[in-house]
Steps between C-alpha positions, in 0.01 A plus 500: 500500500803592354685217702270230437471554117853470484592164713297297326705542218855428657677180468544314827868547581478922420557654821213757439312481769196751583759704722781479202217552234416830649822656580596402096187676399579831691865453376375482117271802567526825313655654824745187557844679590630207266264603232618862469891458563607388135872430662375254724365249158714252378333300186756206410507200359670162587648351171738184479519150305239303535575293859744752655249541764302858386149383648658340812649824582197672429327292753731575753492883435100488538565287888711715633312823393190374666308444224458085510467279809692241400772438225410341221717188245505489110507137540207531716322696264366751793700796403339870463585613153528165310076470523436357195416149493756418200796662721425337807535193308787524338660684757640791296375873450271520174362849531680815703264534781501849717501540888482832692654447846671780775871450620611783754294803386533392185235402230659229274310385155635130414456309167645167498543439152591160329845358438374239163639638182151433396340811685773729451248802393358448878842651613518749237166670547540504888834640439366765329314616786742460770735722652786231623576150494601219728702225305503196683784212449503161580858503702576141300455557174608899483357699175286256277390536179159711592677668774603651148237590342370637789768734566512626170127603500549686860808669318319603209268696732736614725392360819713538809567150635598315796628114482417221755720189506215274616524096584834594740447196708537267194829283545623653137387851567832765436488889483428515148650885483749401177146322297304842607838709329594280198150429359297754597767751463356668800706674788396334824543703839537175754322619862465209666705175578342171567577318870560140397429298189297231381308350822699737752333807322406698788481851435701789369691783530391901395836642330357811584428483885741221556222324675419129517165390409432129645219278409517230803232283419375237739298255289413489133204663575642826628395793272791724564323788555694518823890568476774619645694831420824618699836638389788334484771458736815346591302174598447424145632238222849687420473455174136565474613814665793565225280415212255746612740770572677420150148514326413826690818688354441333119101650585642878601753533213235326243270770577733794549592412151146495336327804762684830446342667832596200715864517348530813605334438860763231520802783404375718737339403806642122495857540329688347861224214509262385227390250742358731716224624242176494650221231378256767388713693206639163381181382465396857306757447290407120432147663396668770301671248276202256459258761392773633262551118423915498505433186752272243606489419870553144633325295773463167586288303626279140522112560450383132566696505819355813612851726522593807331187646380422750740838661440392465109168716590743784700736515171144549235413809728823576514652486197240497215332825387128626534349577220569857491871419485446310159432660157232263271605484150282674276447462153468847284497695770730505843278617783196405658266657775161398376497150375591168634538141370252229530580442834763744629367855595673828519270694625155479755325273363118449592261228415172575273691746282531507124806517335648479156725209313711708320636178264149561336525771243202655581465540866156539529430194380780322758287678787496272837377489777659342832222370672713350778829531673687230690812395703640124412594225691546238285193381413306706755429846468391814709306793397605857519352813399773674346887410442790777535828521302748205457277224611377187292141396498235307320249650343142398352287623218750565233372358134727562286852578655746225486858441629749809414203745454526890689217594594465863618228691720367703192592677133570801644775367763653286273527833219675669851759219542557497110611853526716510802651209345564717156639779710747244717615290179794577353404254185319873371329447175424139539390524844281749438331283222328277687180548622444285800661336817582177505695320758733183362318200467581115533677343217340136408752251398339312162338209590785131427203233508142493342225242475103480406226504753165383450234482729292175570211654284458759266217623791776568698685698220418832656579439849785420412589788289441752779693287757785504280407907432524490899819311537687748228455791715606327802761355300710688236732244434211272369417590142169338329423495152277383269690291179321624182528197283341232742337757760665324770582724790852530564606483919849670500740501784812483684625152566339158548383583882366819415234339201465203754377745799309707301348178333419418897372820624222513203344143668559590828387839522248523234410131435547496163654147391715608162713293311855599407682369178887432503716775579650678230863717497440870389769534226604816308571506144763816351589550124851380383578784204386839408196573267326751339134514399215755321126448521240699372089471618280576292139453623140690485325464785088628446567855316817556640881371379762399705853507309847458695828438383774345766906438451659367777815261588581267781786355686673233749649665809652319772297196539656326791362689733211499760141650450732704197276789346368566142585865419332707254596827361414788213732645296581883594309666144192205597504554897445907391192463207269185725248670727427349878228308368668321228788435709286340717354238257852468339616393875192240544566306152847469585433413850243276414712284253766512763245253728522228231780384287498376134618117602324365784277776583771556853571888590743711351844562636805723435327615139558872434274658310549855249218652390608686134199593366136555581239668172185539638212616278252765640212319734654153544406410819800378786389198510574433135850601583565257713369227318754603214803488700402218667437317144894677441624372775415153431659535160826631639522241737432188309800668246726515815462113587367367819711396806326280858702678815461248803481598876826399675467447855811560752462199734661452852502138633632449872576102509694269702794301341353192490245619268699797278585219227136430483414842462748594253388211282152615494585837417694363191194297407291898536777705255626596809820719498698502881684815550645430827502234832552673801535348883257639801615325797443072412239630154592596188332754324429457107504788282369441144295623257198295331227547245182599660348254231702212738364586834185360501381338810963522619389505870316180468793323337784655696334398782482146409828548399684612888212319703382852586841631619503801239406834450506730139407838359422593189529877363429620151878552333434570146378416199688318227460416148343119422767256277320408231434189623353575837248732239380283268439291793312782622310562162390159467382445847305799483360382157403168650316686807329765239 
């Protein structure tokens, strides 16, 4: 029953077939040897710029495990985790889609994430859950400019990672190992060279086992599942044969310098011969220093030819650590035994349970209740009964938890892992402040673009309300809000494409045909000079009086900088007298003035705030408070003048020489300023930053520009301060749209 329920849901080219579907089953089971060996798990993601070939790899990974019949094409739009009907179109990855698959006794959870600067928060959230990375490079073009960004949000949660030079077989494919060094300031551990280059790719060699690994394919059909594996000899290239012993030595000494243990196997088992160090312990040692991330391994490879990724499956089991070899950040509180993430469990785990959200300050009221449990596969899905520590599954029932949340099995368990968590910390005092356990949650950038939505008819007002309610909790990046002068609502997001899908995805999946106005750029506005301000409220509300007296001041702090803070602070003799409560309602009218400045109505940035004194009359209610600091705040502000901050993006053009002058020109025409011009292979490779405000519909125009022959990325730099020109532009366009 279980069987046919099941295959009528599976795509044509999955390779679950009755037999397959029932030997998975039994495998997912509660007594699964998989299931109840947390070392055997790896959960990683595959990150890269967008076109570096992440989903293609991903494809090939899912073939040779078994798990799809045939191999699926981006351009074909038949691929496993690229379902959605916008990514199959545009060929790219929109939305990180997750894939549980076995490799060699191993259970491996895979999310293919997206490489557009628009979804960034897709990588960051599935980082957040993962226990290791695989980077993947095209071999051409080296580290790009979201290669970046990725690798700065895998080292921000420290996740182990391992770096495939993909697209080998492309004519101007080099061992990017310098790129990987000088901009990602990374330490990579090289463990394979590639056979051949360009169209004579054919295979590799393992460092480690000084084996080759040959990919002899007979027609462009061949999936290379087949290959062959010997050791070299005297037969071989000579100089294939020198580079690899040259590479070996460089391997041994680069690890003997970064692994203590296998220096000292080397010293004292190995001293006459380091060559003669068996595979195993080097390859401990490799392990050793990529959990303790002092280096990166290597390997190479060419997914859409079918070579190298088999060797890239041994090296995730191999290398990468389960998830009892990681340690989750945790905010207030360092250890966890009870609790898990939205989707990332660290403990058994069964289906129709209740559990707690403990980001709800009242936990009773957060109660849910897990009605089911289920294994992904893209967009396909598998029930379970119950889910052991360090896996990733779906889940179904929750109502109110949202990306970032901890949820925990009850009150009581999460009061346990408070206190073992007071007795471990060494923060004392503060630590043992805090009430509750919560593990670190996602950070969502601010949104760059905005524009209003309306639906066809004001019938259709609510529908669309709680699609866009729905789309927010899929989607924290997307921010909706409701403008209070015209009662517009306000669609905020990430980039052009990211408004434009999600503009897509409301008529396609929910046939709702809304109309978008003209996209807007999210600006900032700071202060320019220090200001002080008093305030006093005065008001009788029914019987009972509500009196409040404020002094505060404000200032400028480093405005050029991006997504900068607004600080607020007591004085010591204040931050003593003010009780919880009224430091609470202090916090919210500062905060709340902080969401809209005094000259265009744009958020707050780099203001400091100093709270100096706070008179509150017996029985005046919170809420009063914060309306008089709020009314304060205003006043300070408008005394400390008004100044528009504008996004600066950092943008990366790759462009033939025939068409740089054309480029260049344009970007003069857009405020552009070029930083540098740098050569890859017969391109050249534009480095400039340009006003957000100046990037409308670029890809459009710079492809009319080249004919199509050129490729850019665009990444949030800074912000900067408006000449007063480009402002009173500003001012009076906005006038003229008001």
């Amino acid at each position: 029953c279980c069987r046919c329920r099941l295959s009528c849901h599976v795509k044509r080219h999955y390779s679950l077939l009755p037999g397959k579907f029932s030997y998975w089953i039994h495998w997912l089971g509660e007594d699964s040897p998989i299931n109840s060996c947390v070392y055997r798990i790896r959960n990683i993601g595959i990150m890269a710029h967008i076109d570096a070939g992440k989903t293609t790899t991903t494809e090939r990974m899912l073939y040779y495990a078994g798990y799809t019949r045939a191999l699926g094409d981006v351009d074909d739009g038949d691929t496993v985790t690229d379902f959605m009907a916008q990514e199959r179109e545009r060929g790219i990855t929109i939305q990180s889609a997750a894939v549980t698959f076995d490799w060699k006794s191993h259970r491996i959870n895979l999310i293919d994430t997206p490489g557009h600067v628009d979804f960034t928060l897709e990588v960051e959230r599935a980082l957040r859950v993962l226990d290791g990375a695989v980077a993947v490079f095209d071999a051409s073009a080296g580290v790009e400019a979201q290669t970046l960004t990725v690798w700065r949000q895998a080292e921000k949660h420290h996740i182990p990672c391992v770096c495939f030079l993909n697209k080998m077989d492309k004519p101007a494919a080099n061992f990017c190992i310098e790129s990987i060094r000088q901009k990602l300031k990374a330490n990579p551990v090289l463990l394979q060279i590639p056979v051949g280059s360009g169209k004579n790719f054919t295979g590799v060699v393992d460092l480690l086992t000084s084996q080759k690994l040959m990919w002899k394919m007979k027609s462009m059909r061949d999936d290379g599942r087949v290959f062959e594996v010997k050791a070299l000899d005297r037969s071989d290239d000579p100089d294939l044969l020198q580079v690899v012993s040259d590479a070996r030595t460089a391997l041994i000494e680069q690890v003997a310098d970064l692994d203590d243990e296998f220096a000292e196997l080397l010293l004292t088992d190995f001293s006459e011969n380091f060559d003669a160090i068996p595979s195993n312990k080097l390859q401990e040692a490799v392990r050793r220093v990529t959990l303790a991330r002092k280096g990166v391994p290597v390997l190479c490879g060419s997914s859409l030819r079918n070579k190298g990724v088999q060797p890239l499956l041994d090296a995730i089991t191999a290398y990468l650590p389960a998830p009892n070899e990681r340690h989750h950040d945790v905010f207030r509180t360092s250890d966890l035994h009870s609790s898990c993430s939205v989707t990332h469990f660290h403990r058994r785990t069964p289906s129709q349970s209740h559990y707690y959200n403990t980001a709800c300050p009242i936990l009773y009221i957060c109660s849910e209740r897990m009605s089911r449990l289920l294994v992904p596969f893209a967009d396909q899905h598998v029930e379970i009964p119950s889910m052991t520590a360090g896996n990733i599954a779906l889940t179904v029932g929750l109502k109110q938890t949202v990306t970032g949340d901890t949820i925990v099995s009850s009150k009581a368990s999460a009061a346990a892992a408070a206190r073992r968590a007071q007795n471990d910390s060494e923060a004392g005092k503060r630590s043992r402040e805090c009430a509750s356990v919560i593990l670190s949650g996602v950070e969502v950038p601010d949104p760059v673009f905005f524009c209003t939505i309306e639906p066809p008819s004001m019938s259709k007002q609510a529908d669309l309300e709680n699609v866009l309610n729905c789309l927010q909790r899929e989607d924290p990046s997307l921010k909706v809000r409701v403008d209070p002068d015209s009662g517009q609502t306000i669609l905020c997001g990430m980039g052009e494409l990211h408004i434009e899908i999600i503009h897509d995805r409301i008529r396609r999946e929910h046939g709702i045909e809304t109309h978008l106005g003209p996209l807007q750029v999210a600006y900032r506005e700071t202060i320019l000079h220090e200001a002080s301000a008093s305030d006093t409220l005065d008001r009788t509300v029914g019987e009972r009086r509500h009196v409040i007296t404020v002094e505060l001041a404000v200032r400028p702090v480093d405005i050029a900088s991006v997504g900068g803070s607004c600080e607020l602070a007591f004085t010591e003799e204040l931050e003593g007298q003010l009780s919880a409560e009224t430091k609470e309602a202090v916090e919210n009218g500062v905060h709340s003035s902080f969401l809209q400045g005094p000259l265009l109505g744009y958020p707050l940035q780099s203001v400091s705030t100093l709270m100096q004194r706070v008179t509150i009359e017996p029985g005046t209610s919170p809420a009063m408070v914060s309306a008089c600091v709020s009314r304060c705040m205003l006043k300070a502000l408008r005394l400390a003048g008004g100044q528009v901050l504008e996004p600066v993006m950092s943008l990366e053009v790759t462009v033939g020489d025939d068409h740089l002058s054309s480029v260049l020109g344009d970007l003069a025409q857009r405020r552009g300023t070029v930083r540098d011009i740098q050569s890859r292979h017969d391109n050249k490779v534009l480095l400039a930053t340009v006003p957000l405000a100046e990037m409308m519909g670029y890809s459009t125009v710079l492809r009319t520009l080249t004919s199509g022959n050129a490729t850019f990325s665009l990444e949030l730099d800074t912000y900067e301060a408006m000449n007063p020109q480009e402002q009173n532009t500003l001012l009076k366009r906005l006038s003229g749209l008001l």
